[in-house]
Coordinates of C-alpha atoms in Angstrom, one line a residue:
A1129 CA 2.8 11.4 -10.9
L1130 CA 4.0 8.2 -12.5
I1131 CA 0.9 6.2 -11.5
Q1132 CA -2.6 7.6 -10.9
W1133 CA -5.0 5.5 -8.8
S1134 CA -8.0 4.4 -10.8
S1135 CA -11.0 2.3 -10.0
K1136 CA -9.7 -0.2 -12.6
Y1137 CA -7.1 -1.2 -10.0
S1138 CA -9.7 -1.9 -7.3
V1139 CA -10.1 -5.4 -6.1
G1140 CA -13.2 -4.6 -4.2
V1141 CA -11.7 -5.1 -0.8
D1142 CA -11.3 -1.8 1.0
E1143 CA -8.3 -2.8 3.1
I1144 CA -6.4 -4.2 0.1
D1145 CA -7.4 -1.2 -2.1
A1146 CA -6.0 1.1 0.6
Q1147 CA -2.7 -0.8 0.6
H1148 CA -2.5 -0.5 -3.2
R1149 CA -3.1 3.2 -3.0
S1150 CA -0.4 3.5 -0.3
L1151 CA 2.0 1.6 -2.5
I1152 CA 1.2 3.8 -5.5
D1153 CA 1.7 6.9 -3.4
L1154 CA 5.1 5.8 -2.2
T1155 CA 6.1 4.8 -5.8
N1156 CA 5.1 8.3 -7.0
E1157 CA 7.0 9.9 -4.1
L1158 CA 10.1 7.9 -4.9
Y1159 CA 9.8 8.7 -8.6
A1160 CA 9.5 12.4 -7.9
M1161 CA 12.4 12.4 -5.6
M1162 CA 14.6 10.6 -8.1
R1163 CA 13.6 13.0 -10.9
K1164 CA 14.6 15.9 -8.6
H1165 CA 17.9 14.2 -7.8
E1166 CA 17.2 14.3 -4.1
A1167 CA 19.9 13.1 -1.7
N1168 CA 20.4 9.4 -1.5
D1169 CA 19.5 9.3 2.2
K1170 CA 16.1 10.8 1.5
I1171 CA 15.5 8.4 -1.3
T1172 CA 16.6 5.5 0.9
I1173 CA 14.0 6.4 3.5
I1174 CA 11.2 6.2 0.9
L1175 CA 12.6 3.1 -0.7
D1176 CA 12.7 1.4 2.7
K1177 CA 9.1 2.4 3.4
L1178 CA 8.1 1.0 0.0
I1179 CA 9.8 -2.3 0.6
G1180 CA 8.3 -2.6 4.1
R1181 CA 4.8 -1.9 2.9
S1182 CA 5.3 -4.3 0.0
E1183 CA 6.3 -7.0 2.4
E1184 CA 3.3 -6.2 4.7
H1185 CA 1.0 -6.3 1.7
T1186 CA 2.3 -9.6 0.5
S1187 CA 1.9 -11.1 4.0
E1188 CA -1.7 -9.8 4.0
L1189 CA -2.4 -11.4 0.7
Q1190 CA -0.8 -14.7 1.8
S1191 CA -2.9 -14.7 5.0
R1192 CA -6.0 -14.2 2.9
Q1193 CA -4.8 -17.0 0.7
V1194 CA -4.9 -14.8 -2.3
I1195 CA -1.4 -15.6 -3.5

């Protein structure tokens, strides 16, 4: 894996930490697929998921007035 979840990444809010774990998981999945030279359509699916979850996460942080 490119990134391993660690408690040092925790912000102490379960929902936000779960979102961070999900983003890390997708990043690792994308990284593994790229290293294996997977087909572009498969990579695009994961990249789209990563972008979508990043947007959702940013919206969540904005609604909590964190950023």
